[in-house]
Tab-separated table of C-alpha atoms in Angstrom:
chain	number	residue	atom	x	y	z
A	1	UNK	CA	-0.212	0.257	-0.216
A	2	UNK	CA	1.356	3.274	-0.902
A	3	UNK	CA	0.399	6.702	1.778
A	4	UNK	CA	-2.553	8.285	0.783
A	5	UNK	CA	-1.973	11.445	1.237
A	6	UNK	CA	-5.708	12.577	2.132
A	7	UNK	CA	-6.720	9.466	4.137
A	8	UNK	CA	-3.385	10.143	6.867
A	9	UNK	CA	-5.478	13.835	6.139
A	10	UNK	CA	-8.070	11.999	7.546
A	11	UNK	CA	-7.321	10.737	10.568
A	12	UNK	CA	-4.912	13.981	11.194
A	13	UNK	CA	-8.068	15.702	10.999
A	14	UNK	CA	-10.165	14.147	13.599
A	15	UNK	CA	-7.737	13.223	16.295
A	16	UNK	CA	-8.765	16.567	17.683
A	17	UNK	CA	-12.672	16.024	17.783
A	18	UNK	CA	-11.914	12.896	18.887
A	19	UNK	CA	-10.296	13.408	21.824
A	20	UNK	CA	-12.729	16.986	22.491
A	21	UNK	CA	-15.132	14.499	22.664
A	22	UNK	CA	-13.813	11.732	25.180
A	23	UNK	CA	-12.416	14.254	28.027
A	24	UNK	CA	-13.881	17.261	27.652
A	25	UNK	CA	-16.046	17.928	30.456
A	26	UNK	CA	-14.824	14.688	32.018
A	27	UNK	CA	-14.473	14.464	36.087
A	28	UNK	CA	-11.637	15.622	37.812
A	29	UNK	CA	-11.314	11.858	38.889
A	30	UNK	CA	-10.992	10.281	35.160
A	31	UNK	CA	-8.671	13.058	34.020
A	32	UNK	CA	-6.155	12.795	36.503
A	33	UNK	CA	-6.267	8.864	36.710
A	34	UNK	CA	-2.687	7.025	36.253
A	35	UNK	CA	-1.257	3.866	35.289
A	36	UNK	CA	0.772	4.182	37.963
A	37	UNK	CA	4.584	6.207	39.131
A	38	UNK	CA	5.913	7.684	35.958
A	39	UNK	CA	2.991	7.185	33.448
A	40	UNK	CA	0.951	10.113	32.486
A	41	UNK	CA	-2.437	11.219	32.504
A	42	UNK	CA	-5.452	12.026	30.126
A	43	UNK	CA	-4.116	15.741	30.522
A	44	UNK	CA	-0.722	14.839	30.024
A	45	UNK	CA	-1.266	12.754	26.907
A	46	UNK	CA	-2.344	16.289	25.511
A	47	UNK	CA	0.047	18.219	26.658
A	48	UNK	CA	2.630	15.852	24.455
A	49	UNK	CA	0.781	15.629	21.652
A	50	UNK	CA	0.736	20.075	21.477
A	51	UNK	CA	4.242	19.408	21.816
A	52	UNK	CA	4.384	17.585	19.067
A	53	UNK	CA	2.754	20.015	17.214
A	54	UNK	CA	4.752	22.906	18.523
A	55	UNK	CA	8.588	20.686	18.063
A	56	UNK	CA	8.257	17.708	15.940
A	57	UNK	CA	6.331	16.600	13.899
A	58	UNK	CA	6.119	20.120	11.130
A	59	UNK	CA	10.299	21.312	12.244
A	60	UNK	CA	11.396	17.693	11.226
A	61	UNK	CA	9.381	17.525	8.328
A	62	UNK	CA	10.442	21.533	7.017
A	63	UNK	CA	13.736	19.797	7.616
A	64	UNK	CA	13.163	17.196	4.977
A	65	UNK	CA	11.518	19.172	2.491
A	66	UNK	CA	14.034	22.375	1.996
A	67	UNK	CA	17.108	22.712	0.752
A	68	UNK	CA	19.338	22.914	3.808
A	69	UNK	CA	22.599	21.447	4.707
A	70	UNK	CA	21.605	20.356	7.416
A	71	UNK	CA	19.482	17.286	8.340
A	72	UNK	CA	19.264	16.188	11.258
A	73	UNK	CA	15.882	16.465	14.055
A	74	UNK	CA	16.531	18.930	16.616
A	75	UNK	CA	15.806	16.965	19.880
A	76	UNK	CA	12.543	16.152	21.019
A	77	UNK	CA	12.736	16.149	24.391
A	78	UNK	CA	9.351	14.117	25.431
A	79	UNK	CA	8.723	15.429	29.023
A	80	UNK	CA	8.301	19.275	28.422
A	81	UNK	CA	5.402	19.339	28.620
A	82	UNK	CA	4.790	18.370	32.366
A	83	UNK	CA	5.999	21.182	33.882
A	84	UNK	CA	5.282	24.341	30.909
A	85	UNK	CA	1.614	23.111	30.933
A	86	UNK	CA	1.500	22.160	34.799
A	87	UNK	CA	-1.090	24.749	34.809
A	88	UNK	CA	-3.472	24.647	32.199
A	89	UNK	CA	-6.647	22.994	32.433
A	90	UNK	CA	-7.497	19.815	30.496
A	91	UNK	CA	-10.103	22.345	28.225
A	92	UNK	CA	-7.289	24.742	27.334
A	93	UNK	CA	-4.916	22.243	26.151
A	94	UNK	CA	-8.011	20.683	24.116
A	95	UNK	CA	-8.443	24.252	22.543
A	96	UNK	CA	-4.360	24.553	21.971
A	97	UNK	CA	-4.182	21.490	21.123
A	98	UNK	CA	-6.869	21.638	18.135
A	99	UNK	CA	-6.155	24.729	17.366
A	100	UNK	CA	-2.076	23.577	16.780
A	101	UNK	CA	-3.399	21.076	14.580
A	102	UNK	CA	-5.426	23.294	12.276
A	103	UNK	CA	-2.491	25.116	11.080
A	104	UNK	CA	-0.403	21.942	11.078
A	105	UNK	CA	-2.987	20.795	8.760
A	106	UNK	CA	-2.270	24.013	6.393
A	107	UNK	CA	1.208	24.322	6.116
A	108	UNK	CA	1.052	19.962	5.586
A	109	UNK	CA	-0.781	20.797	2.245
A	110	UNK	CA	1.409	24.129	1.469
A	111	UNK	CA	5.048	21.811	2.086
A	112	UNK	CA	3.812	19.281	0.460
A	113	UNK	CA	2.598	20.225	-3.575
A	114	UNK	CA	3.379	16.926	-5.505
A	115	UNK	CA	4.046	12.834	-4.816
A	116	UNK	CA	8.192	13.229	-5.366
A	117	UNK	CA	8.220	14.898	-2.322
A	118	UNK	CA	7.510	12.249	0.046
A	119	UNK	CA	10.618	10.602	-0.806
A	120	UNK	CA	13.076	13.594	0.765
A	121	UNK	CA	14.546	12.059	3.806
A	122	UNK	CA	16.047	13.712	7.003
A	123	UNK	CA	18.922	12.319	9.739
A	124	UNK	CA	16.745	10.742	12.327
A	125	UNK	CA	18.816	11.003	16.141
A	126	UNK	CA	18.340	7.447	16.598
A	127	UNK	CA	16.673	5.719	13.263
A	128	UNK	CA	19.035	7.638	10.859
A	129	UNK	CA	17.677	8.502	7.403
A	130	UNK	CA	13.976	8.273	7.226
A	131	UNK	CA	11.196	9.429	4.521
A	132	UNK	CA	8.732	12.270	4.439
A	133	UNK	CA	6.274	9.768	3.669
A	134	UNK	CA	7.066	7.249	7.004
A	135	UNK	CA	6.739	10.828	9.350
A	136	UNK	CA	3.404	11.761	7.584
A	137	UNK	CA	2.964	8.268	8.337
A	138	UNK	CA	3.732	8.056	11.634
A	139	UNK	CA	2.533	11.611	12.940
A	140	UNK	CA	-1.417	9.793	12.417
A	141	UNK	CA	-0.332	6.848	13.940
A	142	UNK	CA	1.037	8.050	16.660
A	143	UNK	CA	-1.913	10.321	17.128
A	144	UNK	CA	-3.746	6.361	17.437
A	145	UNK	CA	-1.302	5.409	19.993
A	146	UNK	CA	-2.179	8.017	22.466
A	147	UNK	CA	-5.722	7.751	22.273
A	148	UNK	CA	-5.218	4.289	22.988
A	149	UNK	CA	-2.728	5.163	25.842
A	150	UNK	CA	-5.859	7.339	26.804
A	151	UNK	CA	-8.648	4.669	26.684
A	152	UNK	CA	-6.834	2.035	28.725
A	153	UNK	CA	-5.778	4.970	31.519
A	154	UNK	CA	-10.339	5.240	31.688
A	155	UNK	CA	-9.997	1.610	31.459
A	156	UNK	CA	-8.105	0.519	34.268
A	157	UNK	CA	-9.470	3.457	37.044
A	158	UNK	CA	-12.164	0.193	36.624
A	159	UNK	CA	-9.778	-2.333	37.094
A	160	UNK	CA	-11.420	-3.998	40.710
A	161	UNK	CA	-15.232	-2.513	39.437
A	162	UNK	CA	-14.471	-4.904	36.671
A	163	UNK	CA	-14.466	-7.949	39.118
A	164	UNK	CA	-14.352	-11.674	37.382
A	165	UNK	CA	-15.430	-9.557	33.878
A	166	UNK	CA	-11.883	-8.686	33.899
A	167	UNK	CA	-9.890	-11.835	32.629
A	168	UNK	CA	-12.822	-11.088	29.485
A	169	UNK	CA	-11.716	-7.454	29.377
A	170	UNK	CA	-8.161	-7.733	27.506
A	171	UNK	CA	-7.412	-3.911	28.058
A	172	UNK	CA	-6.920	-4.065	31.508
A	173	UNK	CA	-4.428	-7.000	31.290
A	174	UNK	CA	-1.880	-4.529	29.349
B	1	UNK	CA	-12.496	3.462	44.847
B	2	UNK	CA	-16.010	2.871	45.178
B	3	UNK	CA	-18.512	2.852	41.557
B	4	UNK	CA	-19.511	6.198	41.186
B	5	UNK	CA	-22.935	5.684	39.047
B	6	UNK	CA	-22.626	9.783	37.520
B	7	UNK	CA	-18.291	8.409	36.552
B	8	UNK	CA	-19.275	5.350	35.002
B	9	UNK	CA	-22.836	7.739	33.049
B	10	UNK	CA	-19.619	10.669	31.841
B	11	UNK	CA	-18.065	7.278	30.018
B	12	UNK	CA	-21.226	5.759	28.413
B	13	UNK	CA	-22.505	9.233	27.744
B	14	UNK	CA	-19.422	10.100	25.502
B	15	UNK	CA	-18.617	6.863	23.610
B	16	UNK	CA	-21.628	7.241	20.678
B	17	UNK	CA	-19.890	10.960	19.975
B	18	UNK	CA	-16.072	9.954	20.307
B	19	UNK	CA	-16.944	7.384	17.477
B	20	UNK	CA	-18.221	9.250	15.413
B	21	UNK	CA	-15.366	12.169	15.678
B	22	UNK	CA	-13.314	9.311	15.204
B	23	UNK	CA	-15.190	6.979	12.449
B	24	UNK	CA	-18.222	9.038	10.921
B	25	UNK	CA	-16.489	10.219	6.932
B	26	UNK	CA	-13.395	8.541	6.538
B	27	UNK	CA	-12.937	6.554	3.714
B	28	UNK	CA	-13.922	3.012	2.977
B	29	UNK	CA	-10.377	1.969	3.288
B	30	UNK	CA	-10.207	2.874	7.142
B	31	UNK	CA	-13.010	1.794	7.744
B	32	UNK	CA	-12.975	-1.821	5.965
B	33	UNK	CA	-8.919	-2.832	7.651
B	34	UNK	CA	-8.377	-5.279	10.602
B	35	UNK	CA	-6.533	-7.095	11.879
B	36	UNK	CA	-6.174	-10.485	10.282
B	37	UNK	CA	-8.504	-13.637	8.711
B	38	UNK	CA	-11.299	-14.050	11.814
B	39	UNK	CA	-10.861	-10.117	13.250
B	40	UNK	CA	-12.818	-7.495	12.798
B	41	UNK	CA	-12.788	-4.185	11.046
B	42	UNK	CA	-14.224	-0.916	12.491
B	43	UNK	CA	-17.547	-0.852	11.009
B	44	UNK	CA	-17.800	-4.482	13.107
B	45	UNK	CA	-16.874	-3.626	15.625
B	46	UNK	CA	-19.435	-0.904	16.058
B	47	UNK	CA	-22.054	-3.635	15.329
B	48	UNK	CA	-21.150	-6.043	18.132
B	49	UNK	CA	-21.864	-2.439	19.759
B	50	UNK	CA	-25.076	-1.798	19.447
B	51	UNK	CA	-25.128	-5.516	20.012
B	52	UNK	CA	-24.381	-5.088	23.584
B	53	UNK	CA	-26.840	-2.516	23.797
B	54	UNK	CA	-29.594	-4.766	22.211
B	55	UNK	CA	-28.841	-7.866	24.250
B	56	UNK	CA	-26.440	-7.615	26.514
B	57	UNK	CA	-26.532	-4.250	28.850
B	58	UNK	CA	-29.777	-3.552	30.060
B	59	UNK	CA	-31.150	-6.976	29.570
B	60	UNK	CA	-28.594	-8.535	32.087
B	61	UNK	CA	-28.834	-5.710	34.626
B	62	UNK	CA	-33.031	-6.361	34.564
B	63	UNK	CA	-32.383	-9.549	35.765
B	64	UNK	CA	-30.655	-8.593	38.035
B	65	UNK	CA	-32.684	-5.608	39.376
B	66	UNK	CA	-35.370	-7.058	39.929
B	67	UNK	CA	-37.975	-9.371	41.102
B	68	UNK	CA	-37.969	-12.738	39.069
B	69	UNK	CA	-37.149	-16.284	39.652
B	70	UNK	CA	-34.374	-16.824	37.269
B	71	UNK	CA	-31.204	-14.698	38.019
B	72	UNK	CA	-29.006	-16.657	35.193
B	73	UNK	CA	-28.583	-14.095	31.828
B	74	UNK	CA	-28.861	-15.179	28.966
B	75	UNK	CA	-26.916	-16.343	26.139
B	76	UNK	CA	-25.081	-13.106	24.316
B	77	UNK	CA	-24.865	-13.992	20.974
B	78	UNK	CA	-21.386	-11.866	20.140
B	79	UNK	CA	-20.965	-13.023	16.044
B	80	UNK	CA	-24.970	-12.683	15.620
B	81	UNK	CA	-23.884	-9.055	13.993
B	82	UNK	CA	-21.918	-9.630	10.877
B	83	UNK	CA	-24.867	-11.481	9.140
B	84	UNK	CA	-27.076	-9.099	10.735
B	85	UNK	CA	-25.913	-5.527	9.736
B	86	UNK	CA	-23.603	-6.080	6.910
B	87	UNK	CA	-25.714	-4.498	4.701
B	88	UNK	CA	-25.745	-1.262	6.908
B	89	UNK	CA	-23.552	1.422	7.038
B	90	UNK	CA	-21.115	3.011	8.765
B	91	UNK	CA	-22.750	5.983	9.188
B	92	UNK	CA	-26.642	3.589	9.379
B	93	UNK	CA	-24.458	1.854	12.354
B	94	UNK	CA	-23.287	5.313	14.141
B	95	UNK	CA	-26.717	6.209	14.511
B	96	UNK	CA	-28.729	3.185	15.365
B	97	UNK	CA	-26.108	2.720	17.832
B	98	UNK	CA	-26.362	6.459	19.107
B	99	UNK	CA	-29.868	6.531	19.149
B	100	UNK	CA	-29.277	2.792	21.298
B	101	UNK	CA	-26.687	3.855	23.949
B	102	UNK	CA	-29.642	7.538	25.085
B	103	UNK	CA	-32.265	4.796	25.641
B	104	UNK	CA	-30.067	2.599	27.349
B	105	UNK	CA	-28.774	5.548	29.848
B	106	UNK	CA	-31.893	6.802	29.657
B	107	UNK	CA	-33.088	2.943	31.372
B	108	UNK	CA	-30.375	2.764	33.598
B	109	UNK	CA	-31.242	6.500	35.210
B	110	UNK	CA	-34.770	4.858	35.476
B	111	UNK	CA	-33.493	1.184	36.733
B	112	UNK	CA	-30.745	2.501	39.687
B	113	UNK	CA	-32.549	4.873	41.593
B	114	UNK	CA	-30.501	3.227	45.230
B	115	UNK	CA	-27.307	2.743	46.069
B	116	UNK	CA	-28.080	-0.542	47.625
B	117	UNK	CA	-29.255	-1.488	43.810
B	118	UNK	CA	-25.632	-2.064	42.405
B	119	UNK	CA	-25.312	-5.505	45.512
B	120	UNK	CA	-27.887	-6.874	43.758
B	121	UNK	CA	-26.803	-9.923	41.751
B	122	UNK	CA	-27.451	-12.047	38.114
B	123	UNK	CA	-25.799	-15.198	37.091
B	124	UNK	CA	-22.771	-15.391	34.611
B	125	UNK	CA	-23.112	-18.507	32.461
B	126	UNK	CA	-19.449	-18.695	32.579
B	127	UNK	CA	-18.257	-16.435	36.045
B	128	UNK	CA	-20.899	-17.346	38.671
B	129	UNK	CA	-22.767	-14.844	41.039
B	130	UNK	CA	-22.288	-11.342	39.622
B	131	UNK	CA	-23.161	-7.555	40.910
B	132	UNK	CA	-24.786	-5.071	39.381
B	133	UNK	CA	-22.251	-2.370	40.076
B	134	UNK	CA	-19.231	-4.835	38.820
B	135	UNK	CA	-21.521	-4.917	35.110
B	136	UNK	CA	-21.915	-1.551	35.603
B	137	UNK	CA	-18.145	-1.160	35.393
B	138	UNK	CA	-18.172	-3.771	32.649
B	139	UNK	CA	-19.738	-2.176	30.567
B	140	UNK	CA	-17.757	1.176	30.713
B	141	UNK	CA	-14.905	-0.862	30.299
B	142	UNK	CA	-16.155	-3.049	27.267
B	143	UNK	CA	-16.683	0.343	25.519
B	144	UNK	CA	-12.923	1.994	26.112
B	145	UNK	CA	-11.367	-1.758	25.090
B	146	UNK	CA	-13.523	-1.423	21.596
B	147	UNK	CA	-12.652	2.306	21.107
B	148	UNK	CA	-8.696	0.857	21.650
B	149	UNK	CA	-9.573	-1.740	19.557
B	150	UNK	CA	-10.645	-0.013	16.542
B	151	UNK	CA	-7.620	2.602	17.714
B	152	UNK	CA	-5.268	-0.601	17.421
B	153	UNK	CA	-6.995	-1.836	14.455
B	154	UNK	CA	-6.049	1.395	12.345
B	155	UNK	CA	-3.198	1.772	13.377
B	156	UNK	CA	-2.063	-1.518	12.168
B	157	UNK	CA	-2.907	-0.292	8.069
B	158	UNK	CA	0.119	2.417	8.276
B	159	UNK	CA	2.401	-0.420	10.370
B	160	UNK	CA	4.776	-0.935	6.876
B	161	UNK	CA	4.159	3.197	5.712
B	162	UNK	CA	6.480	4.011	9.715
B	163	UNK	CA	9.037	2.340	8.532
B	164	UNK	CA	11.582	2.744	11.337
B	165	UNK	CA	9.508	4.553	13.928
B	166	UNK	CA	7.633	1.194	13.855
B	167	UNK	CA	9.540	-0.202	17.092
B	168	UNK	CA	8.369	3.195	18.344
B	169	UNK	CA	5.122	2.722	18.345
B	170	UNK	CA	3.829	0.442	20.443
B	171	UNK	CA	0.121	0.626	19.338
B	172	UNK	CA	1.614	-2.022	16.326
B	173	UNK	CA	3.888	-4.708	17.901
B	174	UNK	CA	-0.043	-6.286	19.866
């Protein structure tokens, strides 16, 4: 299967609304629940997604798509959001993520004008040379990964409450 | 933690809108993608959720909450939706699920009027005696399980496309 740009957009466009539908207005108990020490609650996951919009996807794509000598990706700090957005409510974060995503889809549509550009490359600090098509696919899958993570974190809050059904609910055993 | 009825409702109420935000209008390629033979695509998962609303949660709760001799749950066919709704589009299924869920939350609010009822029991064909509180928690977690499943199915469509990022995206290795 060849990456279809419009299909990748479909996922990227839907993530903010999906997260809003799932999380907006939820009780504090849900929003602050996590999987134990060192794990993120749903609100912190949105913080991480905001950082991705700001510092990861588009900056890396620009390095790949523009004619520059420097093809190394800048380092992305996966933990800075924990302090940077500590005072923001989840509603604030959802709004911020939604508006950044809208801008970034617009930028992506401006940056990619022909299929050939999918093959342009950059240098990942760990994986070495990677293609623009792989980064765009990863962006979409990264959204889905974190949506699945939030879903799992919420579910685990009821691990004891489900009683004997626990064995049947795979999500509680991950 | 004691099951809080309103908090359980928060999850049950959000699922239809979350699924709509994620799936409505998606290309056929996404909606019909699955994890291999014998696994469900996102549209089939919605079919299963519809069956849960019709034949599982409320019928079982009624057995638990009403004064009846027969406390055994009827058998729930987890596969009938595959033929019963084979001709329905995903939009039809999302609408159907949404309207059944609305009715069922209304019924649930009518059925449960005091905390004491949480302790009433029924007999699960496999697990034996189970409490109403456990069934309600399971209903919410079951929603989240299938939301996570849909998310994983969608993500896996790009397993090859993400290239070297695969190792970093846990969802692709499940």
